[in-house]
């Protein structure tokens, strides 16, 4: 396994227009300059991501982010004031400084101000934003360590090692819509609906928060976040023994591995992708997870959003 690269090397590669995997507090990103089409195309190609699926632009601070928006930016500004730097991605009307390649021809752009100190230092030194989708092959599990990136891309991508990601689950993507008096959550994530409602309350705004499926979101795709072996969700109040009996009958020649959920959603999010990768190393294995009640709200919403998309099927027994 190749070694990760150092900060100065990452900086010079990015300046040259190369693609480098960078750490963020959520998951690692596959980053490149936003002003070079060749670089952007390389990101799509490495990830095998279809060109119709837009990229998130990572900025150093609010001032830089707002440079790329048009129209009324008062609500984006307030959201960044409150949540940035942090795991919130904001979708808003773009201006002509953002190329159509980044947004897949859409009139909006997704902007995020990440919190990881190494990536902040990179963005500060570059004095320019970085486009970065999660650093995994399209449709597969996101990476939460430099090792995950190196192994997913068979060492083809240089990685700046920033340790294990603190949050472990992707950012929450929001689309504030002042006209409709809504903040739409396009992808649930680390920032919860309740936190957004708290923001509205504190700022005394006449808005409500609503989940919305966006066709460009992973929700619009049939598969996403897939581990290397099938994952089954079992909805039941029965004991684990009964789940194992059911699955052994259905898949007699497979070994069964259980994905564990911690009672803390934060701990679960932090370990989820590493656990999925670790348990799916062996081809003859299947993974299962027990769906329990009381895991619909808060950060659990994001966790189950990913698990539902990662799963091959769900059974109720
Ligand atoms: O935590 C994160 O958000 C990580 C780290 C690296 O920042 N990034 C990440 O990127 O999860 P990605 O590309 O794997 O997921 C971003 C999602 C994609 O599903 C994409 O379709 C959506 O954001 N997206 C990007 N631009 C959009 C836009 N203008 N409107 C709606 N959705 C957009
Ligand atoms: Mg992704």
Short mmCIF file of C-alpha atoms and ligand atoms in Angstrom, two decimals:
data_model
loop_
_atom_site.label_atom_id
_atom_site.label_comp_id
_atom_site.label_asym_id
_atom_site.label_seq_id
_atom_site.Cartn_x
_atom_site.Cartn_y
_atom_site.Cartn_z
CA UNK A 1 0.00 0.00 0.00
CA UNK A 2 1.36 3.42 -1.01
CA UNK A 3 1.87 5.99 1.71
CA UNK A 4 -0.28 9.11 2.10
CA UNK A 5 1.33 12.40 1.02
CA UNK A 6 2.33 15.43 3.10
CA UNK A 7 0.65 18.80 3.23
CA UNK A 8 3.12 20.68 0.95
CA UNK A 9 2.92 17.95 -1.67
CA UNK A 10 -0.90 17.99 -1.57
CA UNK A 11 -0.87 21.75 -1.97
CA UNK A 12 1.50 21.72 -4.94
CA UNK A 13 -0.39 18.90 -6.67
CA UNK A 14 -3.69 20.75 -6.26
CA UNK A 15 -2.14 23.96 -7.57
CA UNK A 16 -0.96 22.06 -10.64
CA UNK A 17 -4.50 20.87 -11.28
CA UNK A 18 -4.07 17.32 -9.97
CA UNK A 19 -6.75 15.47 -8.05
CA UNK A 20 -5.97 14.80 -4.36
CA UNK A 21 -8.06 13.07 -1.69
CA UNK A 22 -8.48 15.36 1.32
CA UNK A 23 -9.80 14.83 4.84
CA UNK A 24 -12.95 16.54 6.06
CA UNK A 25 -14.80 16.13 9.34
CA UNK A 26 -17.51 14.09 7.56
CA UNK A 27 -15.79 11.82 5.00
CA UNK A 28 -12.74 12.13 2.70
CA UNK A 29 -13.27 14.09 -0.52
CA UNK A 30 -11.77 13.70 -4.00
CA UNK A 31 -10.64 17.26 -4.55
CA UNK A 32 -9.58 19.42 -7.44
CA UNK A 33 -9.51 23.05 -8.59
CA UNK A 34 -12.85 24.42 -9.72
CA UNK A 35 -11.34 26.54 -12.51
CA UNK A 36 -9.93 23.73 -14.67
CA UNK A 37 -12.31 21.58 -16.70
CA UNK A 38 -9.60 18.97 -17.13
CA UNK A 39 -9.30 18.59 -13.35
CA UNK A 40 -13.07 18.41 -12.89
CA UNK A 41 -13.37 15.79 -15.62
CA UNK A 42 -10.66 13.76 -13.91
CA UNK A 43 -12.67 13.75 -10.67
CA UNK A 44 -15.73 12.39 -12.49
CA UNK A 45 -13.60 9.83 -14.36
CA UNK A 46 -11.73 8.55 -11.29
CA UNK A 47 -14.96 8.18 -9.37
CA UNK A 48 -16.80 6.78 -12.42
CA UNK A 49 -19.47 9.29 -11.58
CA UNK A 50 -21.95 10.23 -14.33
CA UNK A 51 -21.58 13.83 -15.49
CA UNK A 52 -25.21 14.56 -14.61
CA UNK A 53 -24.48 14.28 -10.89
CA UNK A 54 -23.11 17.65 -9.64
CA UNK A 55 -20.15 18.24 -7.30
CA UNK A 56 -19.95 20.08 -3.97
CA UNK A 57 -17.66 23.13 -3.88
CA UNK A 58 -15.63 23.44 -0.66
CA UNK A 59 -14.77 26.99 0.42
CA UNK A 60 -12.49 28.45 3.09
CA UNK A 61 -15.01 30.89 4.50
CA UNK A 62 -18.34 32.55 4.02
CA UNK A 63 -16.99 35.49 2.02
CA UNK A 64 -15.45 33.13 -0.50
CA UNK A 65 -18.59 30.98 -0.71
CA UNK A 66 -20.89 33.95 -1.27
CA UNK A 67 -18.75 35.03 -4.24
CA UNK A 68 -20.29 32.21 -6.23
CA UNK A 69 -23.96 32.95 -5.55
CA UNK A 70 -26.41 35.23 -7.27
CA UNK A 71 -29.71 36.79 -6.20
CA UNK A 72 -30.72 37.25 -2.56
CA UNK A 73 -27.96 35.74 -0.43
CA UNK A 74 -29.29 36.84 2.96
CA UNK A 75 -30.47 33.38 4.01
CA UNK A 76 -27.33 31.53 2.79
CA UNK A 77 -25.29 34.11 4.71
CA UNK A 78 -27.26 33.55 7.91
CA UNK A 79 -26.97 29.76 7.56
CA UNK A 80 -23.20 29.97 7.10
CA UNK A 81 -22.95 32.41 10.01
CA UNK A 82 -24.63 29.84 12.20
CA UNK A 83 -23.29 26.51 10.95
CA UNK A 84 -19.94 27.15 9.23
CA UNK A 85 -17.36 25.78 9.32
CA UNK A 86 -19.18 22.50 9.67
CA UNK A 87 -21.11 19.63 8.10
CA UNK A 88 -23.75 21.69 6.30
CA UNK A 89 -23.91 21.92 2.49
CA UNK A 90 -25.97 24.71 1.08
CA UNK A 91 -27.62 24.61 -2.35
CA UNK A 92 -28.34 28.06 -3.77
CA UNK A 93 -28.56 29.94 -7.06
CA UNK A 94 -25.12 30.14 -8.68
CA UNK A 95 -23.49 32.85 -10.75
CA UNK A 96 -21.34 32.56 -13.87
CA UNK A 97 -18.11 31.92 -11.91
CA UNK A 98 -19.23 28.32 -11.40
CA UNK A 99 -18.88 26.13 -14.47
CA UNK A 100 -21.71 24.00 -15.78
CA UNK A 101 -19.49 20.94 -15.34
CA UNK A 102 -19.58 21.34 -11.56
CA UNK A 103 -23.34 21.75 -11.35
CA UNK A 104 -24.24 19.37 -14.20
CA UNK A 105 -25.94 22.27 -15.96
CA UNK A 106 -28.14 23.14 -12.97
CA UNK A 107 -28.71 26.76 -12.02
CA UNK A 108 -27.78 26.02 -8.39
CA UNK A 109 -24.49 25.15 -6.74
CA UNK A 110 -23.79 23.14 -3.57
CA UNK A 111 -21.35 24.95 -1.23
CA UNK A 112 -19.74 23.74 1.96
CA UNK A 113 -17.21 25.18 4.42
CA UNK A 114 -15.46 22.16 5.95
CA UNK A 115 -14.00 22.09 9.44
CA UNK A 116 -11.01 19.75 9.25
CA UNK A 117 -7.88 21.83 10.09
CA UNK A 118 -5.68 20.35 7.35
CA UNK A 119 -8.24 21.01 4.66
CA UNK A 120 -8.86 24.48 6.04
CA UNK A 121 -5.13 25.14 5.79
CA UNK A 122 -5.16 23.87 2.20
CA UNK A 123 -8.09 26.10 1.25
CA UNK A 124 -6.45 29.10 2.93
CA UNK A 125 -3.19 28.55 1.06
CA UNK A 126 -4.88 27.92 -2.26
CA UNK A 127 -7.04 31.07 -1.93
CA UNK A 128 -9.53 29.23 -4.11
CA UNK A 129 -12.26 26.66 -3.51
CA UNK A 130 -12.04 22.93 -4.22
CA UNK A 131 -14.66 20.75 -5.86
CA UNK A 132 -14.89 17.46 -4.00
CA UNK A 133 -17.35 14.59 -4.01
CA UNK A 134 -16.85 11.83 -1.44
CA UNK A 135 -13.66 9.92 -2.29
CA UNK A 136 -15.23 6.57 -3.15
CA UNK A 137 -15.98 4.88 -6.45
CA UNK A 138 -19.51 5.88 -7.50
CA UNK A 139 -22.27 4.17 -5.55
CA UNK A 140 -19.97 2.61 -2.95
CA UNK A 141 -19.20 3.18 0.74
CA UNK A 142 -17.65 6.56 1.59
CA UNK A 143 -14.11 6.62 3.05
CA UNK A 144 -13.47 7.76 6.61
CA UNK A 145 -9.70 7.17 6.65
CA UNK A 146 -6.76 7.69 4.28
CA UNK A 147 -6.36 3.91 4.15
CA UNK A 148 -9.95 3.53 2.84
CA UNK A 149 -9.19 5.92 -0.02
CA UNK A 150 -5.92 4.18 -0.91
CA UNK A 151 -7.57 0.78 -0.97
CA UNK A 152 -10.70 1.91 -2.90
CA UNK A 153 -8.66 3.53 -5.65
CA UNK A 154 -5.88 0.91 -5.70
CA UNK A 155 -3.32 3.65 -4.93
CA UNK A 156 -4.21 5.69 -8.02
CA UNK A 157 -5.11 8.77 -5.98
CA UNK A 158 -2.69 10.70 -3.72
CA UNK A 159 -4.16 11.14 -0.24
CA UNK A 160 -3.51 13.76 2.41
CA UNK A 161 -3.88 11.87 5.69
CA UNK A 162 -5.96 13.71 8.27
CA UNK A 163 -6.71 10.72 10.47
CA UNK A 164 -10.11 9.16 10.99
CA UNK A 165 -13.03 11.45 10.16
CA UNK A 166 -14.62 12.80 13.31
CA UNK A 167 -18.24 12.65 12.17
CA UNK A 168 -18.14 9.68 9.77
CA UNK A 169 -21.32 10.50 7.83
CA UNK A 170 -21.77 13.00 5.01
CA UNK A 171 -22.95 16.57 5.48
CA UNK A 172 -26.60 17.59 5.54
CA UNK A 173 -27.58 19.20 2.23
CA UNK A 174 -30.11 22.00 2.49
CA UNK A 175 -31.90 24.14 -0.04
CA UNK A 176 -33.26 27.34 1.54
CA UNK A 177 -36.29 28.61 -0.37
CA UNK A 178 -37.38 31.98 0.94
CA UNK A 179 -40.34 32.27 -1.44
CA UNK A 180 -41.88 29.04 -0.20
CA UNK A 181 -40.80 29.85 3.38
CA UNK A 182 -38.91 26.58 3.64
CA UNK A 183 -35.54 25.12 4.29
CA UNK A 184 -35.60 21.85 2.37
CA UNK A 185 -33.34 19.03 3.51
CA UNK A 186 -32.19 17.31 0.32
CA UNK A 187 -29.92 14.83 2.12
CA UNK A 188 -30.19 14.17 5.88
CA UNK A 189 -26.81 14.15 7.60
CA UNK A 190 -24.86 15.36 10.59
CA UNK A 191 -26.81 18.61 11.07
CA UNK A 192 -30.27 17.55 12.18
CA UNK A 193 -33.72 18.94 11.38
CA UNK A 194 -33.95 20.04 15.00
CA UNK A 195 -30.72 22.05 14.75
CA UNK A 196 -32.08 23.79 11.66
CA UNK A 197 -35.31 24.55 13.52
CA UNK A 198 -33.27 25.93 16.39
CA UNK A 199 -31.49 28.22 13.92
CA UNK A 200 -34.86 29.45 12.60
CA UNK A 201 -36.10 30.02 16.12
CA UNK A 202 -32.98 31.89 17.27
CA UNK A 203 -32.99 34.12 14.20
CA UNK A 204 -36.72 34.66 14.49
CA UNK A 205 -37.38 33.61 10.89
CA UNK A 206 -40.73 32.74 9.37
CA UNK A 207 -39.58 29.40 7.90
CA UNK A 208 -40.18 25.68 8.37
CA UNK A 209 -37.93 22.72 7.65
CA UNK A 210 -39.03 19.92 5.34
CA UNK A 211 -37.41 16.84 3.83
CA UNK A 212 -37.43 16.82 0.06
CA UNK A 213 -36.23 14.28 -2.45
CA UNK A 214 -34.06 15.83 -5.12
CA UNK A 215 -33.60 13.83 -8.34
CA UNK A 216 -29.88 14.59 -8.20
CA UNK A 217 -29.63 13.22 -4.71
CA UNK A 218 -28.60 9.68 -3.90
CA UNK A 219 -32.31 9.18 -3.10
CA UNK A 220 -32.99 9.50 -6.79
CA UNK A 221 -30.66 6.62 -7.52
CA UNK A 222 -31.58 3.04 -6.84
CA UNK A 223 -28.27 2.06 -5.25
CA UNK A 224 -25.74 3.95 -3.18
CA UNK A 225 -23.27 3.49 -0.32
CA UNK A 226 -23.01 -0.20 -1.29
CA UNK A 227 -20.65 -2.45 0.68
CA UNK A 228 -18.75 -5.19 -1.19
CA UNK A 229 -21.20 -7.90 -0.06
CA UNK A 230 -25.02 -7.75 0.26
CA UNK A 231 -26.55 -6.05 3.30
CA UNK A 232 -30.02 -7.06 4.50
CA UNK A 233 -32.20 -5.05 6.82
CA UNK A 234 -34.38 -7.16 9.09
CA UNK A 235 -37.35 -5.54 10.72
CA UNK A 236 -38.31 -7.54 13.75
CA UNK A 237 -38.84 -7.50 17.48
CA UNK A 238 -37.57 -11.09 17.67
CA UNK A 239 -34.19 -12.09 19.06
CA UNK A 240 -31.00 -12.20 16.99
CA UNK A 241 -31.12 -16.01 17.07
CA UNK A 242 -34.36 -15.90 15.03
CA UNK A 243 -32.85 -13.50 12.51
CA UNK A 244 -29.87 -15.81 12.03
CA UNK A 245 -32.20 -18.80 11.58
CA UNK A 246 -34.20 -16.92 8.92
CA UNK A 247 -31.12 -15.78 7.00
CA UNK A 248 -29.33 -19.15 7.19
CA UNK A 249 -32.35 -20.79 5.58
CA UNK A 250 -32.48 -18.17 2.86
CA UNK A 251 -28.75 -18.05 2.18
CA UNK A 252 -27.45 -21.48 3.28
CA UNK A 253 -23.87 -21.09 1.98
CA UNK A 254 -23.18 -17.62 3.33
CA UNK A 255 -21.55 -16.57 6.57
CA UNK A 256 -23.61 -14.05 8.50
CA UNK A 257 -22.16 -10.90 10.00
CA UNK A 258 -24.13 -8.45 12.06
CA UNK A 259 -23.69 -4.69 11.74
CA UNK A 260 -23.80 -3.21 15.22
CA UNK A 261 -25.54 0.03 16.06
CA UNK A 262 -24.34 1.85 19.15
CA UNK A 263 -27.03 3.39 21.35
CA UNK A 264 -25.40 6.75 20.59
CA UNK A 265 -26.19 7.94 17.06
CA UNK A 266 -22.92 9.89 17.00
CA UNK A 267 -20.85 6.80 17.77
CA UNK A 268 -22.84 4.80 15.22
CA UNK A 269 -22.24 7.40 12.51
CA UNK A 270 -18.56 7.58 13.33
CA UNK A 271 -18.03 3.82 13.01
CA UNK A 272 -20.62 2.86 10.42
CA UNK A 273 -18.59 2.98 7.21
CA UNK A 274 -15.47 1.41 8.77
CA UNK A 275 -17.62 -1.39 10.13
CA UNK A 276 -19.29 -1.93 6.76
CA UNK A 277 -15.90 -2.14 5.06
CA UNK A 278 -14.37 -4.41 7.70
CA UNK A 279 -17.24 -6.89 7.73
CA UNK A 280 -17.57 -7.12 3.96
CA UNK A 281 -14.01 -8.24 3.26
CA UNK A 282 -14.95 -11.86 2.65
CA UNK A 283 -16.87 -12.71 -0.48
CA UNK A 284 -18.98 -15.52 0.97
CA UNK A 285 -20.40 -13.29 3.69
CA UNK A 286 -23.66 -11.38 3.97
CA UNK A 287 -24.27 -8.53 6.37
CA UNK A 288 -27.45 -7.91 8.28
CA UNK A 289 -28.76 -5.23 10.54
CA UNK A 290 -31.75 -5.21 12.82
CA UNK A 291 -34.16 -2.33 12.38
CA UNK A 292 -35.37 -1.16 15.74
CA UNK A 293 -37.94 1.42 16.74
CA UNK A 294 -37.08 4.93 17.97
CA UNK A 295 -34.41 5.50 15.35
CA UNK A 296 -36.31 7.83 13.06
CA UNK A 297 -35.25 11.19 14.39
CA UNK A 298 -32.13 13.32 14.69
CA UNK A 299 -28.91 11.87 13.37
CA UNK A 300 -30.60 8.46 13.03
CA UNK A 301 -32.49 9.88 10.04
CA UNK A 302 -29.19 10.27 8.16
CA UNK A 303 -27.86 6.90 9.33
CA UNK A 304 -30.96 5.01 8.16
CA UNK A 305 -31.04 6.99 4.92
CA UNK A 306 -27.58 5.54 4.13
CA UNK A 307 -28.40 2.03 5.40
CA UNK A 308 -31.60 1.84 3.35
CA UNK A 309 -29.69 2.79 0.22
CA UNK A 310 -26.82 0.44 1.01
CA UNK A 311 -29.10 -2.55 1.51
CA UNK A 312 -29.96 -5.19 -1.07
CA UNK A 313 -33.34 -6.01 0.49
CA UNK A 314 -35.42 -5.59 3.63
CA UNK A 315 -37.39 -8.35 5.33
CA UNK A 316 -39.94 -8.28 8.10
CA UNK A 317 -40.00 -11.44 10.20
O1 LIG B 1 -19.85 15.53 3.70
C1 LIG B 1 -19.92 15.71 2.49
O2 LIG B 1 -20.83 16.36 1.96
C2 LIG B 1 -18.82 15.10 1.62
C3 LIG B 1 -17.50 15.79 1.95
C4 LIG B 1 -16.36 15.30 1.07
O3 LIG B 1 -17.66 17.18 1.85
N1 LIG B 1 -19.13 15.21 0.23
C5 LIG B 1 -20.09 14.47 -0.39
O4 LIG B 1 -20.13 14.67 -1.76
O5 LIG B 1 -20.83 13.71 0.19
P1 LIG B 1 -20.94 13.72 -2.76
O6 LIG B 1 -20.63 14.24 -4.10
O7 LIG B 1 -20.63 12.32 -2.51
O8 LIG B 1 -22.44 14.03 -2.42
C6 LIG B 1 -22.92 15.32 -2.68
C7 LIG B 1 -24.31 15.27 -3.19
C8 LIG B 1 -24.46 14.51 -4.48
O9 LIG B 1 -25.45 13.52 -4.32
C9 LIG B 1 -24.92 15.55 -5.49
O10 LIG B 1 -25.92 15.04 -6.35
C10 LIG B 1 -25.50 16.64 -4.59
O11 LIG B 1 -24.68 16.62 -3.46
N2 LIG B 1 -25.44 17.95 -5.21
C11 LIG B 1 -24.36 18.62 -5.65
N3 LIG B 1 -24.73 19.78 -6.21
C12 LIG B 1 -26.07 19.87 -6.11
C13 LIG B 1 -27.05 20.83 -6.50
N4 LIG B 1 -26.72 21.95 -7.13
N5 LIG B 1 -28.35 20.57 -6.23
C14 LIG B 1 -28.70 19.44 -5.59
N6 LIG B 1 -27.83 18.49 -5.20
C15 LIG B 1 -26.53 18.70 -5.46
MG1 LIG B 2 -20.92 10.38 -2.04
#
